């Protein structure tokens, strides 16, 4: 059976470049319609002989009020323009049910079409295949990464994306160069408000930060969650390059104690803000120092200033108050008040995991683990005497090797060269994502060799 179709595409205006003229996107489509009694609408819609002719395109109703009729009748719209285009069976059905055939005009404007529809109508033909309608959303910001051939049209692309996504208030494009010290992407405003302070929700946590001054990648949400799922609630985690807390905050919500560090003062500021907003002040300690110094001092810092023991999942403020009331009521009803409600657990003095989420250069910091268990005066084991097992290290990195076996060999070789020892215990390599046609991001996890931790 021949398929009927209506041309709903927008008019072509390839002369646009910087300015978006929304008024030129108008289109009128003449169709055939059947004027029918309102009470018989269902009968017509369920008719087998009419079904293939009835309008069935997005955002266009197949039945509308008849604007020229005062008796409340409806218009059933067809996707043909003339009565001759209907089959004889369809015409007979309409006659038997006293339907009157009339012309009807469907009016379309800029609001009808999607962002991709509009860009297909304004971009040069040679750029249509890669029409850049994909973007990441962080809070109210849409973040594009435009290829150079689309840069002459960046303003109009930004305006279209802003128009077509009501939740978006700001559209930015990543600029090629990256801040060399703090590793966040520089960006330019394409459309909307110049407001870069966002509130982003991830893993039941709230993150507030200045998107123009810190690093954040919403595409890493799955990876953040994957790694945190590996943590045990009683763990002590040292997050070397914590950013604004995408690992640290969810880990603390799980019950983990966290040392969270970032060299970028803006990241450290918003990390501290997010610690307070997510009610994990007692579980996360923020710092702003060089990653190598942080690694060398982390073991000693936790030994000298231990975290409180794990006491169950982190509750919201409201649930925490209710829990305290419940415990107080339980204690008041107990006959023997000399016994505690639960056994007393020791404070947490041992780091169980290090997270190193700086894939561009994290491997370069691995040499800082040499001797972290040795006392500060170098005379003995120092804090290392507390460690029955060495900490796990989760280190992110890039590789140009695209075959998994070669990628594993490349990353492992670089890790061992930096720490000066073979890695053999609990080694795992996880492909995070492809970041470029010839560049993949991995997370390598391994247990710190004891001989490295106690190296002098």
GROMACS .gro file of C-alpha atoms in nm, residues 116-392:
model
  277
  116UNK     CA    1   1.781   1.992   1.423
  117UNK     CA    2   1.507   2.093   1.176
  118UNK     CA    3   1.606   2.459   1.197
  119UNK     CA    4   1.980   2.393   1.170
  120UNK     CA    5   1.920   2.169   0.869
  121UNK     CA    6   1.746   2.467   0.708
  122UNK     CA    7   2.015   2.728   0.777
  123UNK     CA    8   2.354   2.552   0.769
  124UNK     CA    9   2.543   2.505   0.441
  125UNK     CA   10   2.463   2.178   0.267
  126UNK     CA   11   2.814   2.044   0.319
  127UNK     CA   12   2.770   2.070   0.698
  128UNK     CA   13   2.430   1.903   0.731
  129UNK     CA   14   2.549   1.549   0.807
  130UNK     CA   15   2.716   1.650   1.132
  131UNK     CA   16   2.455   1.902   1.245
  132UNK     CA   17   2.570   1.987   1.603
  133UNK     CA   18   2.253   1.947   1.806
  134UNK     CA   19   2.416   1.720   2.066
  135UNK     CA   20   2.539   1.879   2.388
  136UNK     CA   21   2.600   1.814   2.756
  137UNK     CA   22   2.376   1.970   3.019
  138UNK     CA   23   2.516   2.091   3.350
  139UNK     CA   24   2.256   2.266   3.560
  140UNK     CA   25   2.106   2.533   3.336
  141UNK     CA   26   2.403   2.534   3.095
  142UNK     CA   27   2.425   2.358   2.759
  143UNK     CA   28   2.788   2.282   2.680
  144UNK     CA   29   2.888   2.233   2.316
  145UNK     CA   30   3.216   2.120   2.168
  146UNK     CA   31   3.192   2.252   1.812
  147UNK     CA   32   3.425   2.137   1.539
  148UNK     CA   33   3.608   2.420   1.367
  149UNK     CA   34   3.395   2.406   1.050
  150UNK     CA   35   3.090   2.505   1.256
  151UNK     CA   36   3.253   2.798   1.436
  152UNK     CA   37   3.138   3.060   1.179
  153UNK     CA   38   2.780   2.959   1.269
  154UNK     CA   39   2.831   2.922   1.645
  155UNK     CA   40   2.605   3.214   1.744
  156UNK     CA   41   2.308   3.095   1.545
  157UNK     CA   42   2.360   2.737   1.669
  158UNK     CA   43   2.362   2.867   2.026
  159UNK     CA   44   2.042   3.066   1.977
  160UNK     CA   45   1.856   2.771   1.826
  161UNK     CA   46   1.957   2.537   2.108
  162UNK     CA   47   1.855   2.799   2.365
  163UNK     CA   48   1.515   2.844   2.195
  164UNK     CA   49   1.438   2.475   2.172
  165UNK     CA   50   1.532   2.370   2.524
  166UNK     CA   51   1.324   2.559   2.785
  167UNK     CA   52   1.536   2.435   3.079
  168UNK     CA   53   1.852   2.580   2.923
  169UNK     CA   54   1.937   2.941   3.014
  170UNK     CA   55   2.299   2.957   2.895
  171UNK     CA   56   2.476   2.802   2.595
  172UNK     CA   57   2.858   2.784   2.586
  173UNK     CA   58   3.120   2.637   2.357
  174UNK     CA   59   3.445   2.484   2.473
  175UNK     CA   60   3.755   2.661   2.341
  176UNK     CA   61   4.041   2.435   2.233
  177UNK     CA   62   4.295   2.555   2.488
  178UNK     CA   63   4.278   2.430   2.846
  179UNK     CA   64   4.397   2.597   3.162
  180UNK     CA   65   4.746   2.450   3.207
  181UNK     CA   66   4.752   2.465   3.587
  182UNK     CA   67   4.401   2.386   3.702
  183UNK     CA   68   4.295   2.176   3.398
  184UNK     CA   69   3.951   2.322   3.336
  185UNK     CA   70   3.824   2.405   2.988
  186UNK     CA   71   3.793   2.764   2.883
  187UNK     CA   72   3.466   2.851   2.713
  188UNK     CA   73   3.279   3.124   2.534
  189UNK     CA   74   2.918   3.234   2.569
  190UNK     CA   75   2.711   3.162   2.258
  191UNK     CA   76   2.361   3.251   2.378
  192UNK     CA   77   2.159   3.329   2.688
  193UNK     CA   78   2.256   3.461   3.029
  194UNK     CA   79   2.623   3.502   3.126
  195UNK     CA   80   2.556   3.307   3.444
  196UNK     CA   81   2.798   3.020   3.505
  197UNK     CA   82   2.709   2.937   3.866
  198UNK     CA   83   2.513   2.614   3.840
  199UNK     CA   84   2.342   2.373   4.072
  200UNK     CA   85   2.375   2.023   3.935
  201UNK     CA   86   2.214   1.706   4.074
  202UNK     CA   87   2.393   1.372   4.053
  203UNK     CA   88   2.378   1.051   4.261
  204UNK     CA   89   2.127   1.211   4.501
  205UNK     CA   90   2.375   1.490   4.574
  206UNK     CA   91   2.366   1.863   4.501
  207UNK     CA   92   2.670   2.025   4.346
  208UNK     CA   93   2.712   2.401   4.320
  209UNK     CA   94   3.005   2.545   4.123
  210UNK     CA   95   3.120   2.801   3.868
  211UNK     CA   96   3.127   2.606   3.544
  212UNK     CA   97   3.369   2.854   3.389
  213UNK     CA   98   3.634   2.806   3.662
  214UNK     CA   99   3.628   2.437   3.755
  215UNK     CA  100   3.626   2.106   3.570
  216UNK     CA  101   3.302   1.915   3.542
  217UNK     CA  102   3.193   1.655   3.288
  218UNK     CA  103   2.836   1.530   3.310
  219UNK     CA  104   2.924   1.237   3.083
  220UNK     CA  105   3.127   1.090   3.370
  221UNK     CA  106   2.822   1.039   3.592
  222UNK     CA  107   2.820   0.664   3.525
  223UNK     CA  108   3.190   0.637   3.608
  224UNK     CA  109   3.151   0.835   3.930
  225UNK     CA  110   2.876   0.596   4.034
  226UNK     CA  111   3.068   0.284   3.927
  227UNK     CA  112   3.370   0.364   4.142
  228UNK     CA  113   3.172   0.474   4.448
  229UNK     CA  114   2.980   0.146   4.431
  230UNK     CA  115   3.313  -0.031   4.489
  231UNK     CA  116   3.367   0.154   4.816
  232UNK     CA  117   3.268   0.003   5.148
  233UNK     CA  118   3.086   0.235   5.391
  234UNK     CA  119   3.365   0.198   5.647
  235UNK     CA  120   3.637   0.299   5.394
  236UNK     CA  121   3.862   0.602   5.431
  237UNK     CA  122   3.914   0.754   5.086
  238UNK     CA  123   4.185   1.001   4.987
  239UNK     CA  124   4.064   1.192   4.678
  240UNK     CA  125   4.378   1.354   4.536
  241UNK     CA  126   4.215   1.562   4.261
  242UNK     CA  127   3.868   1.595   4.406
  243UNK     CA  128   3.735   1.887   4.202
  244UNK     CA  129   3.403   1.999   4.347
  245UNK     CA  130   3.333   1.653   4.491
  246UNK     CA  131   3.179   1.412   4.233
  247UNK     CA  132   3.350   1.118   4.408
  248UNK     CA  133   3.393   1.260   4.758
  249UNK     CA  134   3.035   1.370   4.827
  250UNK     CA  135   2.857   1.049   4.713
  251UNK     CA  136   3.120   0.842   4.898
  252UNK     CA  137   3.050   1.035   5.218
  253UNK     CA  138   2.676   0.992   5.168
  254UNK     CA  139   2.749   0.619   5.165
  255UNK     CA  140   2.929   0.647   5.497
  256UNK     CA  141   3.291   0.672   5.382
  257UNK     CA  142   3.532   0.914   5.545
  258UNK     CA  143   3.707   1.128   5.284
  259UNK     CA  144   4.014   1.346   5.254
  260UNK     CA  145   3.929   1.561   4.950
  261UNK     CA  146   4.191   1.782   4.788
  262UNK     CA  147   4.221   2.006   4.484
  263UNK     CA  148   4.489   2.253   4.380
  264UNK     CA  149   4.239   2.486   4.212
  265UNK     CA  150   4.122   2.737   4.479
  266UNK     CA  151   3.784   2.770   4.306
  267UNK     CA  152   3.735   2.393   4.309
  268UNK     CA  153   3.836   2.379   4.677
  269UNK     CA  154   3.592   2.660   4.758
  270UNK     CA  155   3.295   2.493   4.590
  271UNK     CA  156   3.401   2.155   4.732
  272UNK     CA  157   3.371   2.305   5.081
  273UNK     CA  158   3.035   2.455   4.985
  274UNK     CA  159   2.907   2.120   4.863
  275UNK     CA  160   3.025   1.944   5.177
  276UNK     CA  161   2.802   2.174   5.382
  277UNK     CA  162   2.505   2.158   5.140
  278UNK     CA  163   2.508   1.779   5.140
  279UNK     CA  164   2.535   1.751   5.520
  280UNK     CA  165   2.864   1.556   5.525
  281UNK     CA  166   3.077   1.802   5.721
  282UNK     CA  167   3.178   1.537   5.973
  283UNK     CA  168   3.293   1.297   5.701
  284UNK     CA  169   3.476   1.508   5.442
  285UNK     CA  170   3.783   1.724   5.500
  286UNK     CA  171   3.868   1.960   5.217
  287UNK     CA  172   4.215   2.090   5.135
  288UNK     CA  173   4.382   2.295   4.862
  289UNK     CA  174   4.738   2.180   4.798
  290UNK     CA  175   4.959   2.016   4.540
  291UNK     CA  176   4.859   1.656   4.475
  292UNK     CA  177   5.206   1.520   4.546
  293UNK     CA  178   5.218   1.689   4.888
  294UNK     CA  179   4.867   1.565   4.963
  295UNK     CA  180   4.965   1.204   4.888
  296UNK     CA  181   5.280   1.220   5.101
  297UNK     CA  182   5.095   1.360   5.404
  298UNK     CA  183   4.761   1.177   5.380
  299UNK     CA  184   4.856   0.866   5.578
  300UNK     CA  185   5.009   1.067   5.862
  301UNK     CA  186   4.717   1.311   5.872
  302UNK     CA  187   4.457   1.036   5.916
  303UNK     CA  188   4.666   0.861   6.181
  304UNK     CA  189   4.712   1.179   6.384
  305UNK     CA  190   4.355   1.301   6.331
  306UNK     CA  191   4.136   0.994   6.275
  307UNK     CA  192   3.780   0.997   6.149
  308UNK     CA  193   3.493   0.881   6.369
  309UNK     CA  194   3.384   0.518   6.319
  310UNK     CA  195   3.123   0.428   6.062
  311UNK     CA  196   2.781   0.462   6.223
  312UNK     CA  197   2.541   0.372   5.942
  313UNK     CA  198   2.428   0.543   5.622
  314UNK     CA  199   2.426   0.922   5.613
  315UNK     CA  200   2.079   1.058   5.685
  316UNK     CA  201   1.916   1.381   5.582
  317UNK     CA  202   1.891   1.646   5.854
  318UNK     CA  203   1.523   1.563   5.905
  319UNK     CA  204   1.582   1.188   5.928
  320UNK     CA  205   1.885   1.243   6.152
  321UNK     CA  206   1.674   1.438   6.402
  322UNK     CA  207   1.407   1.168   6.393
  323UNK     CA  208   1.672   0.899   6.448
  324UNK     CA  209   1.805   1.084   6.754
  325UNK     CA  210   1.454   1.112   6.897
  326UNK     CA  211   1.396   0.740   6.838
  327UNK     CA  212   1.723   0.648   7.010
  328UNK     CA  213   1.648   0.873   7.306
  329UNK     CA  214   1.302   0.720   7.342
  330UNK     CA  215   1.451   0.371   7.325
  331UNK     CA  216   1.709   0.451   7.594
  332UNK     CA  217   1.444   0.599   7.822
  333UNK     CA  218   1.241   0.278   7.798
  334UNK     CA  219   1.536   0.048   7.869
  335UNK     CA  220   1.559  -0.087   8.222
  336UNK     CA  221   1.937  -0.122   8.210
  337UNK     CA  222   2.079   0.216   8.108
  338UNK     CA  223   2.436   0.111   8.175
  339UNK     CA  224   2.460  -0.081   7.849
  340UNK     CA  225   2.521   0.117   7.531
  341UNK     CA  226   2.280   0.103   7.242
  342UNK     CA  227   2.552  -0.046   7.018
  343UNK     CA  228   2.911  -0.159   7.066
  344UNK     CA  229   3.171   0.117   7.049
  345UNK     CA  230   3.381   0.101   6.730
  346UNK     CA  231   3.737   0.236   6.702
  347UNK     CA  232   3.805   0.556   6.508
  348UNK     CA  233   3.916   0.521   6.147
  349UNK     CA  234   4.294   0.571   6.118
  350UNK     CA  235   4.372   0.379   5.799
  351UNK     CA  236   4.331   0.501   5.439
  352UNK     CA  237   4.185   0.221   5.229
  353UNK     CA  238   4.167   0.391   4.888
  354UNK     CA  239   4.327   0.671   4.687
  355UNK     CA  240   4.133   0.821   4.394
  356UNK     CA  241   4.332   1.006   4.126
  357UNK     CA  242   4.090   1.156   3.876
  358UNK     CA  243   4.318   1.370   3.660
  359UNK     CA  244   4.359   1.155   3.348
  360UNK     CA  245   4.591   1.394   3.169
  361UNK     CA  246   4.866   1.373   3.432
  362UNK     CA  247   4.766   1.155   3.731
  363UNK     CA  248   5.023   0.888   3.641
  364UNK     CA  249   5.299   1.146   3.693
  365UNK     CA  250   5.204   1.170   4.063
  366UNK     CA  251   5.244   0.798   4.137
  367UNK     CA  252   5.605   0.842   4.248
  368UNK     CA  253   5.473   1.033   4.551
  369UNK     CA  254   5.358   0.701   4.701
  370UNK     CA  255   5.715   0.589   4.760
  371UNK     CA  256   5.771   0.583   5.135
  372UNK     CA  257   5.430   0.714   5.246
  373UNK     CA  258   5.423   0.458   5.529
  374UNK     CA  259   5.766   0.550   5.664
  375UNK     CA  260   5.779   0.772   5.973
  376UNK     CA  261   5.849   1.136   5.905
  377UNK     CA  262   6.195   1.114   6.053
  378UNK     CA  263   6.265   0.805   5.838
  379UNK     CA  264   6.355   0.600   6.143
  380UNK     CA  265   6.070   0.349   6.142
  381UNK     CA  266   5.745   0.227   5.997
  382UNK     CA  267   5.549   0.525   6.126
  383UNK     CA  268   5.178   0.498   6.043
  384UNK     CA  269   5.246   0.186   5.838
  385UNK     CA  270   5.225  -0.033   6.146
  386UNK     CA  271   4.847   0.011   6.138
  387UNK     CA  272   4.810  -0.127   5.786
  388UNK     CA  273   4.736  -0.496   5.752
  389UNK     CA  274   4.666  -0.432   5.382
  390UNK     CA  275   4.795  -0.158   5.159
  391UNK     CA  276   4.550   0.096   5.010
  392UNK     CA  277   4.391   0.046   4.670
   0.00000   0.00000   0.00000
